[in-house]
Tab-separated table of C-alpha atoms and ligand atoms in Angstrom:
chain	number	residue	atom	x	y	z
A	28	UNK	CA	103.073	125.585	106.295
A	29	UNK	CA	105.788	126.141	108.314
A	30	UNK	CA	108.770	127.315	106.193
A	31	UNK	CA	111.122	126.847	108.689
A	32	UNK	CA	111.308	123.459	107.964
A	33	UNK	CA	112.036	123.994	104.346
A	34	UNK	CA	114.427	126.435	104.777
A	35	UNK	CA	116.476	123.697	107.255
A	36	UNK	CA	116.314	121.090	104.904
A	37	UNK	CA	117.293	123.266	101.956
A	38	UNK	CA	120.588	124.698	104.041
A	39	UNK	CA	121.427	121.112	105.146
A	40	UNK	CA	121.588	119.525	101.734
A	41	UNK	CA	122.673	122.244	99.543
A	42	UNK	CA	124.688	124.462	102.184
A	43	UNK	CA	123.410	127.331	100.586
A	44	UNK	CA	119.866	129.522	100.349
A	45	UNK	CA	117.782	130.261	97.788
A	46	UNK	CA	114.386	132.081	96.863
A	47	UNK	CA	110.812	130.565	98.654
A	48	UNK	CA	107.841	130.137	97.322
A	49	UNK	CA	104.315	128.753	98.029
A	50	UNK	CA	100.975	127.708	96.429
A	51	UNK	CA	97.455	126.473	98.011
A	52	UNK	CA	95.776	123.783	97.497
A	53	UNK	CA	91.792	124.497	97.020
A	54	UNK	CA	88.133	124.202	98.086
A	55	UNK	CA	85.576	123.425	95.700
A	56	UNK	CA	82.220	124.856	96.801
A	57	UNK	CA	80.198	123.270	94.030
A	58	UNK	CA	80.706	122.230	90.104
A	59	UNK	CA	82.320	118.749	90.294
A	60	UNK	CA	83.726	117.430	87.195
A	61	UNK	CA	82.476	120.284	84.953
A	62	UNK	CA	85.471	121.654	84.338
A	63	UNK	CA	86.509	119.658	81.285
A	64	UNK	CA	83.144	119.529	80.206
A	65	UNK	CA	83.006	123.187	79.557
A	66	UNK	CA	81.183	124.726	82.750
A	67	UNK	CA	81.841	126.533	86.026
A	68	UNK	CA	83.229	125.621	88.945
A	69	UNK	CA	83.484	127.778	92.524
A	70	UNK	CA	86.485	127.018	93.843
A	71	UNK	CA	88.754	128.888	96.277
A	72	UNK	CA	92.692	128.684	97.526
A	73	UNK	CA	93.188	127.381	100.876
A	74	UNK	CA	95.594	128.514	103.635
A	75	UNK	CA	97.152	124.860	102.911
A	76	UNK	CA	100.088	124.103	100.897
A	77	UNK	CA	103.187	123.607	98.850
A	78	UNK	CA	106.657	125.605	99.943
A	79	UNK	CA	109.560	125.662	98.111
A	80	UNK	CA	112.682	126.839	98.185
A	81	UNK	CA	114.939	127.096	94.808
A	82	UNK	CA	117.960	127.891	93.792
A	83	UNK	CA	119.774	127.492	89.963
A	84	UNK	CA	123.100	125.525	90.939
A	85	UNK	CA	124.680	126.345	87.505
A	86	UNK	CA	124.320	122.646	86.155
A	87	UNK	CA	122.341	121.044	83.198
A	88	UNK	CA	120.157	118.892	86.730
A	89	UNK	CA	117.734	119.542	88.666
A	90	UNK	CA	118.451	118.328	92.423
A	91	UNK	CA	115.194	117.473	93.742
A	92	UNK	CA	114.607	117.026	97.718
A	93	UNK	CA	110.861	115.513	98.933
A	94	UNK	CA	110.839	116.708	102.507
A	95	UNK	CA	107.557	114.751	102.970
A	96	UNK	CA	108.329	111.695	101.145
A	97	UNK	CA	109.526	108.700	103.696
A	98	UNK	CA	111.910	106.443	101.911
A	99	UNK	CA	110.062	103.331	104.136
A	100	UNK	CA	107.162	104.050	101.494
A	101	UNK	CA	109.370	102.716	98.488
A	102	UNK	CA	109.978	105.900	96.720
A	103	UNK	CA	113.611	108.025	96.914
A	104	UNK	CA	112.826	111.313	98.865
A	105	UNK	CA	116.158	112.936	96.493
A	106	UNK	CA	116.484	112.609	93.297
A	107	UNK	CA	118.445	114.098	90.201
A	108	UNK	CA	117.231	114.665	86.625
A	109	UNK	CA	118.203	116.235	83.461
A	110	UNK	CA	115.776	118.129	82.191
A	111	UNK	CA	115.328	116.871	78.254
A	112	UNK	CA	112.255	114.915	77.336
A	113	UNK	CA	113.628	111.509	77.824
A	114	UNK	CA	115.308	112.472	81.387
A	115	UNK	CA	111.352	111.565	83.588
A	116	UNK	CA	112.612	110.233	86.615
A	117	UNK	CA	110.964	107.389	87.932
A	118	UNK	CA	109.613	108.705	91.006
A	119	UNK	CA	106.122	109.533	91.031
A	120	UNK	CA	106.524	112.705	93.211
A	121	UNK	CA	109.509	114.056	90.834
A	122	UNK	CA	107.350	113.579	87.344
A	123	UNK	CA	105.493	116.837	89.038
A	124	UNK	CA	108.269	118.772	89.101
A	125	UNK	CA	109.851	117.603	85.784
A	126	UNK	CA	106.920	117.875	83.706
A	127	UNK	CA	106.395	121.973	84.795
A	128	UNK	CA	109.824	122.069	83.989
A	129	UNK	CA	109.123	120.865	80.223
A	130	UNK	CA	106.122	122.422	80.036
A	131	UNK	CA	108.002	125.722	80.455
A	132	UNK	CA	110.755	124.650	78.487
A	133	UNK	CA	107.849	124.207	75.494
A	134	UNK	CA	106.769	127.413	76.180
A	135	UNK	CA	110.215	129.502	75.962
A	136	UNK	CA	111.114	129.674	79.260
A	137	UNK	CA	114.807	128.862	79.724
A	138	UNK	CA	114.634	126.216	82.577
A	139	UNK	CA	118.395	125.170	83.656
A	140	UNK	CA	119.747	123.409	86.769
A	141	UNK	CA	118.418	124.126	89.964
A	142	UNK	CA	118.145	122.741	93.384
A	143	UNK	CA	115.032	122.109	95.496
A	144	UNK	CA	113.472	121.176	98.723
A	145	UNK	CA	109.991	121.407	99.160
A	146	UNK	CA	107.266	120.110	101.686
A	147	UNK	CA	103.717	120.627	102.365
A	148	UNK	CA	100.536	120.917	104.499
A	149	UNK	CA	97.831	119.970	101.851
A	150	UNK	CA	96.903	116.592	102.877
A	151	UNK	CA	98.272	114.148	99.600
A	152	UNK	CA	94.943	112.354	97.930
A	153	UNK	CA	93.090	114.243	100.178
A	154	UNK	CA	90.701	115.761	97.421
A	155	UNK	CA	92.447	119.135	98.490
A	156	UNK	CA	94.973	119.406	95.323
A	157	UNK	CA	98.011	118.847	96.389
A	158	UNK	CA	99.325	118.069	92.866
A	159	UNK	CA	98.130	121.482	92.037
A	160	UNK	CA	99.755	122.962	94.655
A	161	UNK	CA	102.933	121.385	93.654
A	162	UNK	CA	102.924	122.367	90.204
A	163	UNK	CA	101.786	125.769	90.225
A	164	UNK	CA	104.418	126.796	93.218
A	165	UNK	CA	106.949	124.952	90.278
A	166	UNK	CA	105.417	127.186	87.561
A	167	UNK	CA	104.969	130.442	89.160
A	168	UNK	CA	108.661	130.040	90.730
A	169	UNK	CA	110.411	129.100	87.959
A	170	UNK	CA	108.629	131.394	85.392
A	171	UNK	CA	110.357	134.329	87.743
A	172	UNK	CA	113.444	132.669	87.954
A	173	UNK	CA	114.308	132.192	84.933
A	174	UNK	CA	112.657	135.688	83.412
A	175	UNK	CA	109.700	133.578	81.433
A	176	UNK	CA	107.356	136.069	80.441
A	177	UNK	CA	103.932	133.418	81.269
A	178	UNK	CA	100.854	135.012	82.689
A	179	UNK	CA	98.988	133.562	85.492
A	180	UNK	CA	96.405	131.660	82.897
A	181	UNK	CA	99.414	130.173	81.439
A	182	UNK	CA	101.177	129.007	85.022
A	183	UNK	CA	97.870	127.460	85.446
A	184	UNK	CA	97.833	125.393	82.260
A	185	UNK	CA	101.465	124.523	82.417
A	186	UNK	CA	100.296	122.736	85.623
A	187	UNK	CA	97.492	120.884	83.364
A	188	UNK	CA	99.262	119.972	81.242
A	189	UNK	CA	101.910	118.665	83.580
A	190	UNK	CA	99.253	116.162	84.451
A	191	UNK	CA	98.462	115.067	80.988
A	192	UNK	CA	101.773	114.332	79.805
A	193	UNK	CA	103.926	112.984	82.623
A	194	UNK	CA	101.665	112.392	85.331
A	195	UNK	CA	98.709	110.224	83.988
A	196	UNK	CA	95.090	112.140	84.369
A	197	UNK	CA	94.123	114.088	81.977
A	198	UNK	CA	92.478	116.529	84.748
A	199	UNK	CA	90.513	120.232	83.931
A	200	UNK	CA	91.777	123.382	84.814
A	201	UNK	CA	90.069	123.773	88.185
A	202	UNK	CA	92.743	123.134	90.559
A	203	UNK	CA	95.709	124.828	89.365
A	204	UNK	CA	93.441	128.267	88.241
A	205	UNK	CA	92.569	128.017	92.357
A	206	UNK	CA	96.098	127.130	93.480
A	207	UNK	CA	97.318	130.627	90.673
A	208	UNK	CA	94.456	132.660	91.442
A	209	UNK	CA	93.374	132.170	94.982
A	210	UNK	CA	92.386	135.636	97.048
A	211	UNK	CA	92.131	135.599	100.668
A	212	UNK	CA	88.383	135.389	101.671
A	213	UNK	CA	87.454	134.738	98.041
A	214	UNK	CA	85.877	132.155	96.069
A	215	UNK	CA	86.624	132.303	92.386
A	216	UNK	CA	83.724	131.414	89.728
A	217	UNK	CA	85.068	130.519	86.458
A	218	UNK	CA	83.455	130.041	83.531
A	219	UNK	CA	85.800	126.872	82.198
A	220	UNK	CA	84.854	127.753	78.636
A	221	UNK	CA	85.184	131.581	78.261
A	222	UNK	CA	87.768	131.325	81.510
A	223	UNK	CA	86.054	134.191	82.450
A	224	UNK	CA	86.073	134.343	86.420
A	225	UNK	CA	84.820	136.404	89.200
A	226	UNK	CA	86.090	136.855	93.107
A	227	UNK	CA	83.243	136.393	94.901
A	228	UNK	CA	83.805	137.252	98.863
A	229	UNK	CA	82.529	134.218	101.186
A	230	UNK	CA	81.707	134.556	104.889
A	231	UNK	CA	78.435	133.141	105.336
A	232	UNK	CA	77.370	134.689	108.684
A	233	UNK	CA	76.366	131.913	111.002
A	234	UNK	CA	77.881	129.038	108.829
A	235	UNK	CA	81.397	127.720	109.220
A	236	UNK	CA	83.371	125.190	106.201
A	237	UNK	CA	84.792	122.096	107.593
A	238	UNK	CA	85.941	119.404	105.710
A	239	UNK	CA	85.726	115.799	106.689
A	240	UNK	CA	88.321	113.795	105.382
A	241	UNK	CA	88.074	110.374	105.331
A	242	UNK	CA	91.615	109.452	104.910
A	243	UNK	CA	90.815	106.785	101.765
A	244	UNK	CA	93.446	108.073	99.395
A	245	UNK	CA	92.999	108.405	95.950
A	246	UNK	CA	95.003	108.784	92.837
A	247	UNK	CA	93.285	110.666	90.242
A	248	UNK	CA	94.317	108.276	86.762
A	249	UNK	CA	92.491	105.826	84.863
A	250	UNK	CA	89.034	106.052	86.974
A	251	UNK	CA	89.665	109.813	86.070
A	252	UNK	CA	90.000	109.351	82.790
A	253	UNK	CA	87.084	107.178	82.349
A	254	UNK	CA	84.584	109.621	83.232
A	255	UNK	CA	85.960	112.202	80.983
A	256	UNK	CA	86.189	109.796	78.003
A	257	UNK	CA	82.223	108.912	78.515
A	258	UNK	CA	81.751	112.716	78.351
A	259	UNK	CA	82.894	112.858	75.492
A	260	UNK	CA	81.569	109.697	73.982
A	261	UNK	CA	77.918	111.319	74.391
A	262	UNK	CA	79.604	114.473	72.591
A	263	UNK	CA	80.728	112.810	70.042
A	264	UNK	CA	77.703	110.793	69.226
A	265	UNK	CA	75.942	113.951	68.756
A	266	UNK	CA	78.114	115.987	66.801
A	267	UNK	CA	76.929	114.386	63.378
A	268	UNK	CA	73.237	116.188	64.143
A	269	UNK	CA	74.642	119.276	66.340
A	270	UNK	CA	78.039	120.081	64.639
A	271	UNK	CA	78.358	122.848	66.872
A	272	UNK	CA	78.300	121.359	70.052
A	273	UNK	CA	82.363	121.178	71.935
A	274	UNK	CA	81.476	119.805	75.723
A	275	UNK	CA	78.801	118.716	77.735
A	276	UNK	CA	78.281	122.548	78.674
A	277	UNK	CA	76.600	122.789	74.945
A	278	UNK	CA	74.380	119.867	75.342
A	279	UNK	CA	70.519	120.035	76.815
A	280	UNK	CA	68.157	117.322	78.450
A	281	UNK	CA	66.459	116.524	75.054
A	282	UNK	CA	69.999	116.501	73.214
A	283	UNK	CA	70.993	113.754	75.730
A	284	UNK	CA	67.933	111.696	74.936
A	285	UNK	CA	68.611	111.364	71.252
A	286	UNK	CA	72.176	110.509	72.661
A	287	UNK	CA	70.612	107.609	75.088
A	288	UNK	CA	70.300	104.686	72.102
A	289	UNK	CA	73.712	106.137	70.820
A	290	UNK	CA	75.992	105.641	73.877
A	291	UNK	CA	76.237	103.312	76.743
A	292	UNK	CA	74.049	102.921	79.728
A	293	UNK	CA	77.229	104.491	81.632
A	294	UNK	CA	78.261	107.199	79.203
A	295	UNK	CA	74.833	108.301	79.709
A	296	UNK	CA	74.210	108.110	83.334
A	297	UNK	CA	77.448	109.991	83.726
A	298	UNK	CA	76.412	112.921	80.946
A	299	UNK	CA	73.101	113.069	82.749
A	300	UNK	CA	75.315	113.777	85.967
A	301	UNK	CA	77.069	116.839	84.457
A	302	UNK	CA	74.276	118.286	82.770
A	303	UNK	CA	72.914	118.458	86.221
A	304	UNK	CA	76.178	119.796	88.067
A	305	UNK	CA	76.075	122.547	85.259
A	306	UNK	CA	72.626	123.821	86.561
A	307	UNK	CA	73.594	123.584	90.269
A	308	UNK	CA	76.113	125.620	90.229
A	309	UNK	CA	74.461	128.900	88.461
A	310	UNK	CA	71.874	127.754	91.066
A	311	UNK	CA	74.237	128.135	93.906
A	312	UNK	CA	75.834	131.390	92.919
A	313	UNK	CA	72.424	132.884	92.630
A	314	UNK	CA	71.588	131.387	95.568
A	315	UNK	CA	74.458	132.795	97.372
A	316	UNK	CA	73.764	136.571	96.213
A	317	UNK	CA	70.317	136.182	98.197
A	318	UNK	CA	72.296	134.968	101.031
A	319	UNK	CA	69.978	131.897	100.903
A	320	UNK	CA	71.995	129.510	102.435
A	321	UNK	CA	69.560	126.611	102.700
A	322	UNK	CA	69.076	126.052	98.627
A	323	UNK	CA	73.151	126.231	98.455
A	324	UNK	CA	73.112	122.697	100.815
A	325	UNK	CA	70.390	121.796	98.975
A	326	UNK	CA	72.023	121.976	96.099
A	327	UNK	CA	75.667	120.405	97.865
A	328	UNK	CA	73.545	117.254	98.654
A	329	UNK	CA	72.121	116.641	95.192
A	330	UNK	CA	75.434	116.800	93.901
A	331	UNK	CA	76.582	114.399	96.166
A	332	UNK	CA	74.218	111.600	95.421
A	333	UNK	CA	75.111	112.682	91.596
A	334	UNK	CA	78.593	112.277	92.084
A	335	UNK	CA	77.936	108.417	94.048
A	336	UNK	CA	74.985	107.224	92.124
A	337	UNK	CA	74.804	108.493	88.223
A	338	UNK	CA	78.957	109.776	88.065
A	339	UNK	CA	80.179	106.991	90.323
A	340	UNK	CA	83.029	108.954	91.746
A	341	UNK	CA	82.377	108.707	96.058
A	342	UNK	CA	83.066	105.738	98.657
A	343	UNK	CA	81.515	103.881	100.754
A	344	UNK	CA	83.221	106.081	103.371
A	345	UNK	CA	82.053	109.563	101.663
A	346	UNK	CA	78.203	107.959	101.506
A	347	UNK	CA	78.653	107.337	105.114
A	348	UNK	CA	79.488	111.070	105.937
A	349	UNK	CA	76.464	112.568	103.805
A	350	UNK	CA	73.917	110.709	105.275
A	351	UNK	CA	75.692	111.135	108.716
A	352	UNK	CA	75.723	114.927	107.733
A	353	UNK	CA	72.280	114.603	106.796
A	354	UNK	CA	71.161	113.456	110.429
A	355	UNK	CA	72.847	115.803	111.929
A	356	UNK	CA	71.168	118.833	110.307
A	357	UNK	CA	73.936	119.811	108.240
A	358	UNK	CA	73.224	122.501	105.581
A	359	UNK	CA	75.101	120.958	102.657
A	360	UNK	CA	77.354	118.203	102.376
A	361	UNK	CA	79.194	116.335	99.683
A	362	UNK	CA	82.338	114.880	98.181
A	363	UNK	CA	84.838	116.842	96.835
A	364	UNK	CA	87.070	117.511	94.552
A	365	UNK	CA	87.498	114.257	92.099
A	366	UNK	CA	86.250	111.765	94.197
A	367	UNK	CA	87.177	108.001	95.305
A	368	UNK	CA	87.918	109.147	98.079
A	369	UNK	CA	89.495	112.061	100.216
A	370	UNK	CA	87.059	114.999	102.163
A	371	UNK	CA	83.623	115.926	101.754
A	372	UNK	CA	83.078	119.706	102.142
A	373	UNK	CA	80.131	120.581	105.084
A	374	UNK	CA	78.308	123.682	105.538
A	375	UNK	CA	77.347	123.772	108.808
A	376	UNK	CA	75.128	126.158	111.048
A	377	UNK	CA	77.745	127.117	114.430
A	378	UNK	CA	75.327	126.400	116.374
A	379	UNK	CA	75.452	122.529	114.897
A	380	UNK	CA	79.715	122.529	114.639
A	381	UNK	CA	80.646	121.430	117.826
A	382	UNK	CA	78.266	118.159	117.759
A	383	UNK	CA	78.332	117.029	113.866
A	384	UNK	CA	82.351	117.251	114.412
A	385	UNK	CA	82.057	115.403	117.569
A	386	UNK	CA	79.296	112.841	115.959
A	387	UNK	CA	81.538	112.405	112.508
A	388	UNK	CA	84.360	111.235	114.324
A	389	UNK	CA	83.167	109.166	116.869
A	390	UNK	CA	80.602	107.155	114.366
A	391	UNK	CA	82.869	107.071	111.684
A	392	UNK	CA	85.339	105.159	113.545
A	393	UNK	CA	83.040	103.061	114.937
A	394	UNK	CA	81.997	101.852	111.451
A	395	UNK	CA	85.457	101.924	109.529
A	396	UNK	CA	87.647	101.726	112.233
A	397	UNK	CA	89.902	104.546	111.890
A	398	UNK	CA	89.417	108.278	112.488
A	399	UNK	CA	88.636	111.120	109.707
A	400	UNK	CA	90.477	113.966	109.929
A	401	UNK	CA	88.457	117.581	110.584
A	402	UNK	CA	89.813	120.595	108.997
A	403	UNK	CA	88.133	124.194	109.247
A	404	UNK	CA	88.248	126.061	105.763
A	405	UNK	CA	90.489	129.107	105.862
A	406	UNK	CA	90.219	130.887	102.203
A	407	UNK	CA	93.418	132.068	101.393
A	408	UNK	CA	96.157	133.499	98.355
A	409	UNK	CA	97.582	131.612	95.337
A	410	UNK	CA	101.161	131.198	94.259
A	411	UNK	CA	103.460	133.901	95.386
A	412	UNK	CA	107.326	134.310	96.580
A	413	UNK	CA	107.263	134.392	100.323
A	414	UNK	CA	111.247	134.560	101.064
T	519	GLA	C1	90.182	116.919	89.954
T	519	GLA	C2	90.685	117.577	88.673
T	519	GLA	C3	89.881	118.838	88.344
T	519	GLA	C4	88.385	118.579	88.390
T	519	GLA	C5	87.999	117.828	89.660
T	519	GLA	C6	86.559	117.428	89.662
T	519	GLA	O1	90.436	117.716	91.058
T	519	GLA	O2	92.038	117.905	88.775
T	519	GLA	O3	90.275	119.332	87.084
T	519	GLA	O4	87.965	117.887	87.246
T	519	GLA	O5	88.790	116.675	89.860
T	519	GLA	O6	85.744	118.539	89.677
C-alpha cells in the first residue's frame, strides 16, 4: 500500500499530519468456517492492506475520509460522527470505523474526536478480509492513541465484535487474529477454542500461492449467518443427551447421526461439512511437518467440494476454477475465506505457474466474460504504526 497516497489526502483535507498505521488482510490455508464452531484455522497476514493516518482534532467527532470510496457508487467518501451509541452513520464503510470506536469505548478506552483518511490494497469482497483489515488498523491505532491498555487478543475481538453489532455478520475470530497477529513468512494455527496458536514458517520449496480471484463480490451477512445458525441448531439438538458439548468442535460422526432426525436436511449437511473441515486441517498441519505437499492439496480440494456441495458457500465461478485447477495439475485448490464469491487459494508446482495462470485467465473469460484477477501470496506482519 502505498502511503503516500494517504498521507496526501490526509494533508489536503485536514492541513495537518498525524500518526500512520496499517493492518493486512489474510490467507487462509485451510479450516473454512470452523472458527465459530470451535476448531482451527491456518491462516496468515498478507502484504495487502489497510493504511491509516489519525489524528485527535480536539472535538467530541470523528472526521472520517474513504480514500477508496467513489461517491458515483452512492455512498459519501467523508463523513462525520459522534461517537455515542445512537451516532452510526449511515454509510456502510463508516459503521467499521464507528463500531471499533464503541467497542473500545465499552472496553475503557477513552475514544474522543479524531480525524482520518484511510485507503487500501486488499481487494473489498475479495475473500481477502478487508473488513478485518479495517478494523484491526482502527483498534490497534486507537488503543495507542488514546493510552487503552487492550492486548492484541482483545484488538482482535474488538474487531469481532465490530461486526456483530454494527456491521451485520456475526463472523469468528479468524480474520482479525490474522490481520493482529500476522508474522512475515508465517502462518498462524489457532486453536479457536483454547486460542492457543502457533507460527508455523511456510515456504514450500517448489510450490508458489496464487490466488485466483474471481471478482464476484460478496458481502458476508445473512447467507453468513445462516450457516452459523444451522451449526448451532445441530448443537443445540444435542445438548439435552450431551450437556457438555459448546460447538461443532465437540461433536463426532455418530453424535451427528442421532442429530440427523433432530435437525433439518440442511442443518445437517452443513454440520457434516464442519466436522469434516475440523479433521482436514490437523490433517494438513501434519501433513505439512512431513513436507508432504500432495495430501495438503488433497486435502484443499475436499474442502472445496465441502464448502460448494454439503456447506453451500462457493459460485458457479469458484466451481469453475477448481475443476479448471484440477486439469491443470494443480496441487490444491479451493475457495476461500467465507465464500459466495471472491478468490480461491492454489498451490501450485513452479514448474505448472506460468501455464495454470495463463489457462485461468484466458478460459475463465471465455466462459464468464470478464477476467479474474491473479495475485501471488506474499506472507507478511499484522497491525503496526508505520509513520
Ligand atoms: C469469514 C469470517 C471468518 C471465518 C471465515 C470462514 O472470513 O469473517 O470468521 O468464519 O469467513 O472460514
Amino acid at each position: 500500500m502505498d502511503i503516500q497516497i494517504v498521507r496526501a489526502a490526509f494533508k489536503a483535507r485536514f492541513n495537518t499530519e498525524g500518526a500512520v498505521y496499517a493492518s493486512p488482510g489474510r490467507i487462509n490455508l485451510i479450516g473454512e468456517h470452523t472458527d465459530y464452531n470451535g476448531g482451527f484455522v491456518f491462516p496468515g497476514a498478507v502484504d495487502k492492506g489497510m493504511v491509516a493516518e489519525i489524528k485527535p482534532n480536539g472535538l467530541n467527532i470523528v472526521r472520517a475520509y474513504a480514500i477508496d470510496i467513489d461517491p458515483a457508487d452512492g455512498e459519501a467518501n467523508y463523513v462525520e460522527f459522534g461517537l455515542k451509541e445512537e451516532d452510526k452513520p449511515k454509510e456502510h464503510w463508516a459503521c467499521y470505523v464507528f463500531g471499533v470506536c464503541r467497542e473500545l469505548q465499552k472496553r475503557g478506552v477513552e475514544v474522543k474526536g479524531f480525524d482520518t483518511a484511510f485507503a487500501g490494497d486488499v481487494p473489498l469482497g475479495a475473500g481477502m478480509s478487508s473488513s478485518a483489515a479495517l478494523e484491526s488498523t482502527f483498534a490497534f491505532a486507537l488503543n495507542e492513541i488514546y493510552s487503552g491498555n487492550i492486548d492484541k487478543f482483545e484488538l482482535a475481538k474488538v474487531g469481532q465484535m465490530t461486526e456483530h453489532n454494527y456491521c451485520g455478520c456475526n463472523c469468528g475470530i479468524m480474520d482479525q487474529f490474522a490481520s493482529v497477529f500476522g508474522k512475515e513468512g508465517c502462518l498462524i494455527r489457532l486453536d479457536c477454542r483454547s486460542m492457543e496458536f502457533e507460527y508455523f514458517p511456510f515456504n514450500p520449496k517448489g510450490y508458489k500461492l496464487v490466488l485466483v480471484n474471481t471478482c464476484v463480490k460478496h458481502m458476508l451477512g445473512d447467507e453468513y449467518n445462516q450457516r452459523r445458525k444451522s451449526c448451532e441448531n445441530v448443537v443445540a439438538a444435542l445438548k439435552p443427551k450431551y450437556p457438555n458439548i459448546e460447538t461443532l468442535r465437540d461433536v463426532t460422526y455418530d453424535m451427528l447421526e442421532e442429530a440427523k432426525p433432530l435437525v433439518s436436511e440442511i442443518d445437517y449437511r452443513r454440520a457434516h461439512y464442519v466436522l469434516g473441515e475440523k479433521d482436514r486441517v490437523l490433517a494438513v498441519c501434519y501433513a505439512l511437518e512431513k513436507g508432504d505437499y500432495e495430501t495438503v492439496g488433497q486435502k484443499m480440494y475436499e474442502t472445496h467440494w465441502g464448502m460448494s456441495k454439503e456447506y453451500g458457500v462457493s459460485c458457479e465461478e469458484l466451481d469453475f476454477l477448481a475443476v479448471l485447477a484440477k486439469e491443470c495439475g494443480v496441487t490444491g485448490c479451493r475457495v476461500m475465506g467465507g465464500g459466495f464469491g471472491g478468490c480461491t487459494i492454489n498451490l501450485v508446482k513452479d514448474e505448472l505457474y506460468d501455464n495454470f495462470v495463463a489457462k485461468a485467465k484466458a478460459e475463465f473469460t471465455k466462459m464468464f466474460g470478464h477476467a479474474p484477477l491473479v495475485y501471488d501470496v506474499v506472507i507478511g506482519n499484522g497491525s503496526r504504526r508505520i509513520a
